Coordinates of C-alpha atoms in Angstrom, one line a residue:
X338 CA 104.4 -7.1 64.2
X339 CA 103.3 -6.0 60.3
X340 CA 99.5 -5.7 59.7
X341 CA 99.0 -4.7 56.0
X342 CA 96.3 -2.2 57.4
X343 CA 94.7 -0.3 60.1
X344 CA 91.4 -0.2 61.7
X345 CA 88.7 2.2 60.0
X346 CA 88.8 3.8 57.2
X347 CA 86.4 4.0 53.6
X348 CA 86.3 2.7 50.5
X349 CA 85.2 5.9 48.3
X350 CA 85.1 5.3 44.3
X351 CA 88.7 5.6 43.2
X352 CA 88.4 7.3 39.7
X353 CA 92.1 6.1 38.8
X354 CA 90.6 4.4 35.9
X355 CA 90.5 7.7 33.9
X356 CA 94.5 8.2 34.2
X357 CA 96.3 5.1 35.6
X358 CA 97.2 4.1 31.8
X359 CA 98.5 7.4 30.5
X360 CA 101.9 7.8 30.6
X361 CA 103.8 10.7 31.7
X362 CA 103.9 13.3 28.8
X363 CA 106.2 16.4 29.5
X364 CA 104.5 19.9 29.1
X365 CA 106.6 23.0 28.6
X366 CA 105.2 26.1 29.9
X367 CA 104.2 28.6 27.6
X368 CA 103.7 31.8 30.0
X369 CA 105.1 33.2 32.9
X370 CA 106.5 30.7 35.9
X371 CA 105.6 31.7 38.8
X372 CA 107.6 30.7 41.9
X373 CA 105.7 31.4 45.5
X374 CA 108.4 31.4 48.7
X375 CA 106.5 29.4 50.3
X376 CA 106.1 25.7 48.9
X377 CA 106.8 24.2 52.0
X378 CA 106.0 24.0 55.8
X379 CA 108.4 26.0 57.8
X380 CA 109.9 29.7 56.9
X381 CA 109.4 30.8 53.3
X382 CA 112.7 31.2 51.3
X383 CA 114.5 34.4 50.7
X384 CA 114.9 35.5 47.0
X385 CA 118.5 35.8 45.7
X386 CA 117.9 37.1 42.7
X387 CA 116.1 40.8 41.5
X388 CA 114.0 42.3 39.1
X389 CA 116.2 42.0 35.6
X390 CA 118.7 39.3 36.6
X391 CA 118.7 36.5 34.1
X392 CA 118.7 33.1 35.0
X393 CA 119.0 29.5 34.1
X394 CA 117.7 26.0 34.2
X395 CA 118.3 24.8 38.1
X396 CA 119.7 27.9 39.1
X397 CA 119.2 28.7 43.1
X398 CA 116.7 31.7 43.2
X399 CA 115.7 31.5 46.4
X400 CA 117.7 29.9 49.6
X401 CA 116.3 28.4 52.6
X402 CA 114.8 31.3 55.3
X403 CA 116.1 28.5 58.1
X404 CA 116.6 25.3 59.1
X405 CA 113.2 24.2 58.5
X406 CA 112.8 25.3 55.0
X407 CA 114.3 24.6 51.7
X408 CA 116.0 26.9 48.3
X409 CA 113.9 27.2 45.4
X410 CA 115.8 26.8 42.0
X411 CA 114.7 27.7 38.2
X412 CA 112.7 25.5 36.2
X413 CA 113.5 27.7 32.9
X414 CA 115.9 30.3 31.4
X415 CA 114.5 33.5 31.3
X416 CA 114.2 37.1 32.9
X417 CA 113.1 37.7 36.7
X418 CA 110.2 40.1 36.1
X419 CA 109.4 40.8 39.8
X420 CA 108.8 39.9 42.8
X421 CA 104.9 40.0 44.1
X422 CA 102.5 38.6 45.7
X423 CA 100.7 35.9 44.1
X424 CA 97.4 33.8 44.5
X425 CA 98.3 30.3 45.4
X426 CA 96.2 27.0 45.5
X427 CA 94.9 27.1 48.8
X428 CA 93.7 30.8 48.5
X429 CA 96.0 32.7 50.2
X430 CA 98.4 35.2 48.8
X431 CA 102.2 34.4 49.2
X432 CA 105.5 36.8 47.7
X433 CA 106.6 34.8 44.3
X434 CA 109.3 35.5 42.0
X435 CA 107.9 35.9 38.6
X436 CA 109.9 34.9 35.9
X437 CA 109.9 35.5 32.0
X438 CA 110.6 32.6 30.1
X439 CA 113.1 32.7 27.4
X440 CA 111.9 29.2 25.8
X441 CA 116.0 28.2 25.5
X442 CA 115.9 26.3 28.7
X443 CA 119.2 26.7 28.8
X444 CA 120.8 25.1 32.0
X445 CA 123.7 25.6 34.7
X446 CA 126.4 23.4 34.4
X447 CA 125.6 20.2 36.8
X448 CA 128.0 19.3 38.9
X449 CA 129.7 15.9 38.9
X450 CA 128.7 13.0 41.1
X451 CA 130.6 10.4 42.8
X452 CA 129.0 6.9 42.5
X453 CA 127.0 6.2 45.5
X454 CA 129.1 3.9 47.2
X455 CA 132.0 6.8 47.9
X456 CA 129.2 9.1 49.3
X457 CA 128.9 9.4 52.8
X458 CA 125.4 9.8 55.1
X459 CA 126.4 13.5 55.4
X460 CA 127.1 14.1 52.4
X461 CA 123.9 12.8 50.9
X462 CA 122.0 14.9 53.1
X463 CA 123.6 17.8 52.0
X464 CA 122.6 17.4 48.6
X465 CA 118.8 16.5 49.3
X466 CA 119.2 20.1 51.5
X467 CA 120.7 22.1 48.3
X468 CA 118.1 20.3 46.0
X469 CA 115.7 21.8 47.9
X470 CA 113.5 19.1 48.3
X471 CA 110.3 19.0 50.1
X472 CA 107.5 16.5 50.7
X473 CA 105.8 15.9 47.7
X474 CA 102.5 13.9 49.0
X475 CA 101.1 17.1 50.2
X476 CA 102.2 18.7 53.4
X477 CA 106.0 19.8 52.4
X478 CA 107.9 19.2 55.1
X479 CA 111.6 19.8 54.2
X480 CA 113.0 15.7 53.3
X481 CA 116.6 17.1 54.9
X482 CA 115.0 17.9 58.0
X483 CA 113.0 14.8 57.9
X484 CA 116.0 12.8 57.4
X485 CA 118.0 14.5 60.4
X486 CA 116.5 12.9 63.2
X487 CA 117.7 14.1 67.1
X488 CA 118.9 10.0 67.0
X489 CA 119.6 8.7 63.9
X490 CA 121.2 5.6 65.4
X491 CA 117.1 4.5 66.7
X492 CA 115.8 4.8 63.0
X493 CA 114.5 1.4 62.5
X494 CA 112.8 1.5 58.9
X495 CA 112.8 4.4 56.0
X496 CA 109.0 3.9 54.6
X497 CA 108.7 4.7 50.7
X498 CA 105.0 5.7 51.1
X499 CA 103.6 4.5 47.4
X500 CA 100.0 3.8 48.7
X501 CA 98.5 6.6 46.7
X502 CA 95.5 6.1 48.4
X503 CA 93.7 9.8 47.4
X504 CA 90.8 8.9 44.7
X505 CA 91.9 9.9 41.2
X506 CA 95.5 10.2 41.9
X507 CA 97.7 8.1 39.6
X508 CA 100.9 10.1 39.7
X509 CA 102.9 7.9 41.9
X510 CA 101.5 4.9 40.1
X511 CA 103.3 6.1 36.4
X512 CA 106.1 6.8 38.8
X513 CA 106.3 3.7 39.9
X514 CA 105.7 1.8 36.5
X515 CA 107.9 4.0 34.5
X516 CA 110.7 4.5 36.5
X517 CA 110.7 2.1 39.2
X518 CA 114.7 1.9 39.4
X519 CA 114.6 5.7 40.6
X520 CA 112.6 4.6 43.6
X521 CA 114.7 1.6 44.4
X522 CA 117.8 3.8 43.8
X523 CA 116.3 7.1 45.9
X524 CA 115.7 4.7 48.6
X525 CA 119.1 2.9 48.4
X526 CA 120.5 7.0 48.7
X527 CA 118.4 7.5 51.6
X528 CA 120.1 4.5 53.7
X529 CA 123.1 5.3 53.2
X530 CA 121.9 7.8 55.4
X531 CA 120.8 5.4 58.2
X532 CA 122.7 2.3 57.4
X533 CA 121.4 0.0 60.4
X534 CA 117.9 0.8 59.1
X535 CA 115.7 -1.2 56.5
X536 CA 113.6 0.0 53.4
X537 CA 110.2 -0.5 53.3
X538 CA 108.2 0.5 49.7
X539 CA 104.5 0.3 51.0
X540 CA 102.2 -0.2 47.4
X541 CA 98.3 -0.8 47.9
X542 CA 97.7 -4.3 46.4
X543 CA 95.4 -2.4 43.5
X544 CA 98.8 -1.9 42.4
X545 CA 99.8 -5.1 41.7
X546 CA 101.6 -4.6 38.3
X547 CA 103.8 -1.9 40.1
X548 CA 104.4 -4.3 42.9
X549 CA 105.6 -6.9 40.5
X550 CA 108.0 -4.2 38.5
X551 CA 109.6 -2.6 42.2
X552 CA 110.4 -6.3 43.3
X553 CA 111.7 -7.5 40.1
X554 CA 114.3 -3.7 40.2
X555 CA 115.2 -4.7 43.8
X556 CA 115.8 -8.1 44.3
X557 CA 119.7 -7.8 45.1
X558 CA 118.7 -5.5 47.6
X559 CA 118.5 -7.7 50.9
X560 CA 117.7 -4.4 53.3
X561 CA 114.9 -3.3 50.7
X562 CA 111.4 -4.8 50.6
X563 CA 108.1 -4.0 48.5
X564 CA 105.1 -4.6 50.8
X565 CA 102.0 -5.3 49.3
X566 CA 99.2 -3.5 51.6
X567 CA 95.4 -3.7 51.8
X568 CA 93.7 -1.2 49.4
X569 CA 91.5 1.0 51.7
X570 CA 91.5 5.0 52.4
X571 CA 93.6 6.7 54.1
X572 CA 96.1 3.9 54.0
X573 CA 98.9 6.4 53.0
X574 CA 98.4 8.9 56.0
X575 CA 101.7 8.8 57.9
X576 CA 100.3 7.3 61.2
X577 CA 98.3 4.3 59.4
X578 CA 101.3 3.8 56.7
X579 CA 103.5 2.9 60.0
X580 CA 101.2 1.0 62.0
X581 CA 99.9 -1.2 58.7
X582 CA 104.1 -1.6 57.4
X583 CA 105.4 -2.1 61.4
X584 CA 102.8 -2.5 63.6
X585 CA 104.0 0.2 65.6
X586 CA 101.7 3.2 66.8
X587 CA 102.2 7.2 67.0
X588 CA 100.0 10.3 68.2
X589 CA 99.6 13.9 67.4
X590 CA 102.7 14.5 70.3
X591 CA 105.2 12.3 68.4
X592 CA 107.1 12.4 65.5
X593 CA 107.5 8.8 63.1
X594 CA 111.2 9.1 64.1
X595 CA 109.9 8.5 67.8
X596 CA 108.8 5.2 66.4
X597 CA 112.1 4.8 64.5
X598 CA 110.4 5.5 61.1
X599 CA 111.0 8.2 58.5
X600 CA 108.3 8.5 55.9
X601 CA 108.9 9.6 52.1
X602 CA 106.8 10.0 49.3
X603 CA 107.1 8.1 46.3
X604 CA 108.0 11.8 44.2
X605 CA 110.0 12.6 47.2
X606 CA 112.1 9.4 46.8
X607 CA 112.8 10.0 43.1
X608 CA 113.5 13.5 43.9
X609 CA 116.4 12.5 46.1
X610 CA 117.5 10.2 43.1
X611 CA 117.8 12.9 41.2
X612 CA 119.7 15.4 43.5
X613 CA 122.3 12.3 44.6
X614 CA 122.7 10.6 41.1
X615 CA 122.5 13.6 38.5
X616 CA 123.2 16.4 40.4
X617 CA 119.5 18.0 39.8
X618 CA 117.4 20.3 42.2
X619 CA 113.8 19.4 42.5
X620 CA 112.7 21.5 39.7
X621 CA 109.7 19.6 38.3
X622 CA 106.9 17.3 39.5
X623 CA 104.3 14.8 38.0
X624 CA 100.7 16.3 38.3
X625 CA 97.5 14.4 37.5
X626 CA 94.7 16.1 35.6
X627 CA 92.0 14.4 36.0
X628 CA 88.1 14.1 36.5
X629 CA 84.9 13.4 34.6
X630 CA 85.1 17.1 33.4
X631 CA 88.4 17.2 31.7
X632 CA 88.3 15.7 27.9
X633 CA 91.8 13.9 27.8
X634 CA 92.8 13.0 31.4
X635 CA 97.0 12.6 31.7
X636 CA 99.6 12.5 33.9
X637 CA 102.0 15.6 33.1
X638 CA 105.5 15.8 34.1
X639 CA 105.7 19.9 35.0
X640 CA 107.9 22.7 35.2
X641 CA 107.2 23.9 38.9
X642 CA 105.8 27.6 38.5
X643 CA 103.3 26.7 35.5
X644 CA 100.1 28.5 35.6
X645 CA 96.6 25.7 36.2
X646 CA 95.4 27.1 33.2
X647 CA 97.9 25.6 30.9
X648 CA 97.5 22.3 32.0
X649 CA 93.9 22.2 31.3
X650 CA 94.7 23.0 27.7
X651 CA 97.2 20.6 27.5
X652 CA 94.7 18.0 28.9
X653 CA 92.2 19.0 26.1
X654 CA 90.1 21.3 28.2
X655 CA 86.7 21.2 29.9
X656 CA 84.3 18.5 28.0
X657 CA 81.4 20.1 30.3
X658 CA 81.9 22.6 32.4
X659 CA 83.2 21.8 35.8
X660 CA 81.5 21.8 39.1
X661 CA 84.1 21.6 41.2
X662 CA 87.6 22.1 40.5
X663 CA 89.9 20.6 43.7
X664 CA 93.6 20.9 43.5
X665 CA 94.7 17.5 45.0
X666 CA 92.5 14.7 45.6
X667 CA 88.8 14.9 46.6
X668 CA 89.5 13.9 50.5
X669 CA 91.9 16.1 51.2
X670 CA 92.3 19.0 48.5
X671 CA 91.8 22.1 48.4
X672 CA 89.1 23.7 46.2
X673 CA 89.8 26.3 44.1
X674 CA 87.5 29.5 43.2
X675 CA 90.2 30.5 40.6
X676 CA 92.4 28.4 38.2
X677 CA 95.3 30.9 37.7
X678 CA 97.7 29.8 40.3
X679 CA 101.1 28.2 39.7
X680 CA 101.9 24.3 40.3
X681 CA 104.3 23.9 43.1
X682 CA 106.8 21.1 44.2
X683 CA 103.0 20.0 46.4
X684 CA 100.8 19.9 43.6
X685 CA 99.9 16.5 43.2
X686 CA 96.7 16.6 41.0
X687 CA 94.1 19.0 39.0
X688 CA 90.6 17.4 40.0
X689 CA 88.1 18.8 37.7
X690 CA 84.4 17.2 38.5
X691 CA 80.5 17.5 36.9
X692 CA 79.1 17.2 40.4
X693 CA 79.3 18.8 43.3
X694 CA 77.9 16.2 45.9
X695 CA 79.2 18.5 48.9
X696 CA 77.4 21.3 48.0
X697 CA 74.0 19.2 46.9
X698 CA 73.4 18.5 50.2
X699 CA 72.2 20.5 53.4
X700 CA 73.4 19.0 56.6
X701 CA 70.9 17.3 58.6
X702 CA 70.8 16.6 63.0
X703 CA 73.2 13.5 63.9
X704 CA 71.0 10.4 64.3
X705 CA 73.6 9.0 66.6
X706 CA 74.2 6.2 63.6
X707 CA 78.2 5.9 64.9
X708 CA 79.1 5.3 61.3
X709 CA 81.9 8.1 61.6
X710 CA 82.9 6.4 64.9
X711 CA 83.7 3.0 62.4
X712 CA 84.9 5.0 60.1
X713 CA 87.7 6.9 61.9
X714 CA 91.1 5.7 61.5
X715 CA 92.5 7.7 64.9
X716 CA 89.2 5.9 66.9
X717 CA 87.6 9.1 67.7
X718 CA 84.0 10.1 67.9
X719 CA 83.7 12.7 65.3
X720 CA 80.0 13.5 65.5
X721 CA 80.9 14.6 69.3
X722 CA 83.9 16.4 68.5
X723 CA 82.1 18.2 65.9
X724 CA 79.7 19.4 68.8
X725 CA 82.4 20.7 70.7
X726 CA 83.7 22.8 68.1
X727 CA 80.4 24.1 67.3
X728 CA 80.3 24.9 70.8
X729 CA 83.7 26.5 71.0
X730 CA 84.4 24.1 74.1
X731 CA 88.5 23.8 73.5
X732 CA 89.2 22.1 76.6
X733 CA 86.3 19.1 76.1
X734 CA 87.6 18.9 72.9
X735 CA 91.3 18.5 73.7
X736 CA 90.2 16.0 76.5
X737 CA 88.5 13.6 74.0
X738 CA 91.5 13.7 71.8
X739 CA 90.4 16.2 68.6
X740 CA 94.1 16.7 68.2
X741 CA 94.5 13.2 67.4
X742 CA 92.2 14.2 64.3
X743 CA 94.4 13.6 60.7
X744 CA 91.8 15.3 59.1
X745 CA 91.4 12.2 56.7
X746 CA 87.3 13.1 55.8
X747 CA 86.4 9.8 56.7
X748 CA 84.0 10.9 59.2
X749 CA 82.4 13.1 56.7
X750 CA 82.5 11.2 53.7
X751 CA 80.3 8.3 56.3
X752 CA 77.8 10.9 57.8
X753 CA 74.4 9.7 56.2
X754 CA 73.3 13.6 57.7
X755 CA 75.8 14.8 55.4
X756 CA 77.6 17.1 58.4
X757 CA 80.5 18.9 57.8
X758 CA 82.4 17.1 60.3
X759 CA 86.1 17.4 59.3
X760 CA 86.1 20.8 58.8
X761 CA 84.2 22.1 62.1
X762 CA 87.4 19.1 63.7
X763 CA 90.0 20.8 61.5
X764 CA 88.9 24.7 62.5
X765 CA 88.8 23.6 66.3
X766 CA 92.1 21.8 66.0
X767 CA 93.5 24.8 64.5
X768 CA 92.2 27.0 67.3
X769 CA 93.4 24.9 70.2
X770 CA 96.9 24.6 68.7
X771 CA 97.2 28.2 67.9
X772 CA 96.1 28.7 71.8
X773 CA 98.4 26.7 73.0
X774 CA 101.3 28.2 71.1
X775 CA 100.2 31.6 73.2
X776 CA 100.7 29.9 75.9

């Protein structure tokens, strides 16, 4: 049964007006390109180029390091300067291929593609794998793995996550407004892999113009529905989205495929379109550069490997000194301490805020108000889980379903005592899961 929403959640200031009406603008990189070998969940990619090699746009420069991995392709033509550790947006160091851009953008010879109706499911899956497509909503799970469930005949729904519930982000919205045919076309390609499944394009009801465009584009497709969901954070979280669109529930021990569903982000589906219809690998993505500290908030089409400094410059620089810069959105993004990091396949936004509201308040004692419980979309008791995390009580933490936390941040946002609930629970989840793997 379709629900169109879920229990719990919050309604933070969305900040989307800053950039929602700014059309996508292509930005060409000025400096060296940096391609981290770990741009996805799973094994890092393995370099197949060496220092001094000349590469072309679209050329594979690293191959998948295993089944759960993805190849990497050059987004510019130029010379490989080396392979060395570089800082990433998460604050960690990762081996990366450095390419000196020759600014000529010479491309490989793109393969000819057959019409979709002449392609088989396995052929489409192989194209997606070779294109290096990963989840572009943040997690970075290799798409060919997600589209290879153990029992493909039991997949009932292919859900395209166009909710974009994270505040400030507008990259998916611009995709829907400017390229609805790519969103629908990419979904058609995935449905060829699962001929018994129905396609759902899930969009929050604060994007009615995008919903109208997508419905017009898909009007001839009897197996595709554009579904209007209620606007609420975290509507785009996988478990919440599946429940809102199908009424089916999953937990931390299940995969969406266990509920007969496969979920892909909007930009991921566009990457599938480019791979299947045009033969082009994943080399670009849309990045929203926004926030009250940015002079001209924009949506950029960016070559992977582009330095974050260049995106700030293209958006007019800072109109005032930012108090905090985040890679991603304010709820689930990563605070940056250095802008000298590259844009990767999972870079959705660069948010520059004039106020650091988190640092402005010191946490105080819990007042037992229950707001975190009301906000939690997983029906947990975050205040108690945070207490258990502080005491390092792994057994009780797991008994109280701490592993079910999706780390959305709703509890921290709603807490009047300003407790760092999400951070405490997130840290304990990492410890419990790590200890489980050891056993």
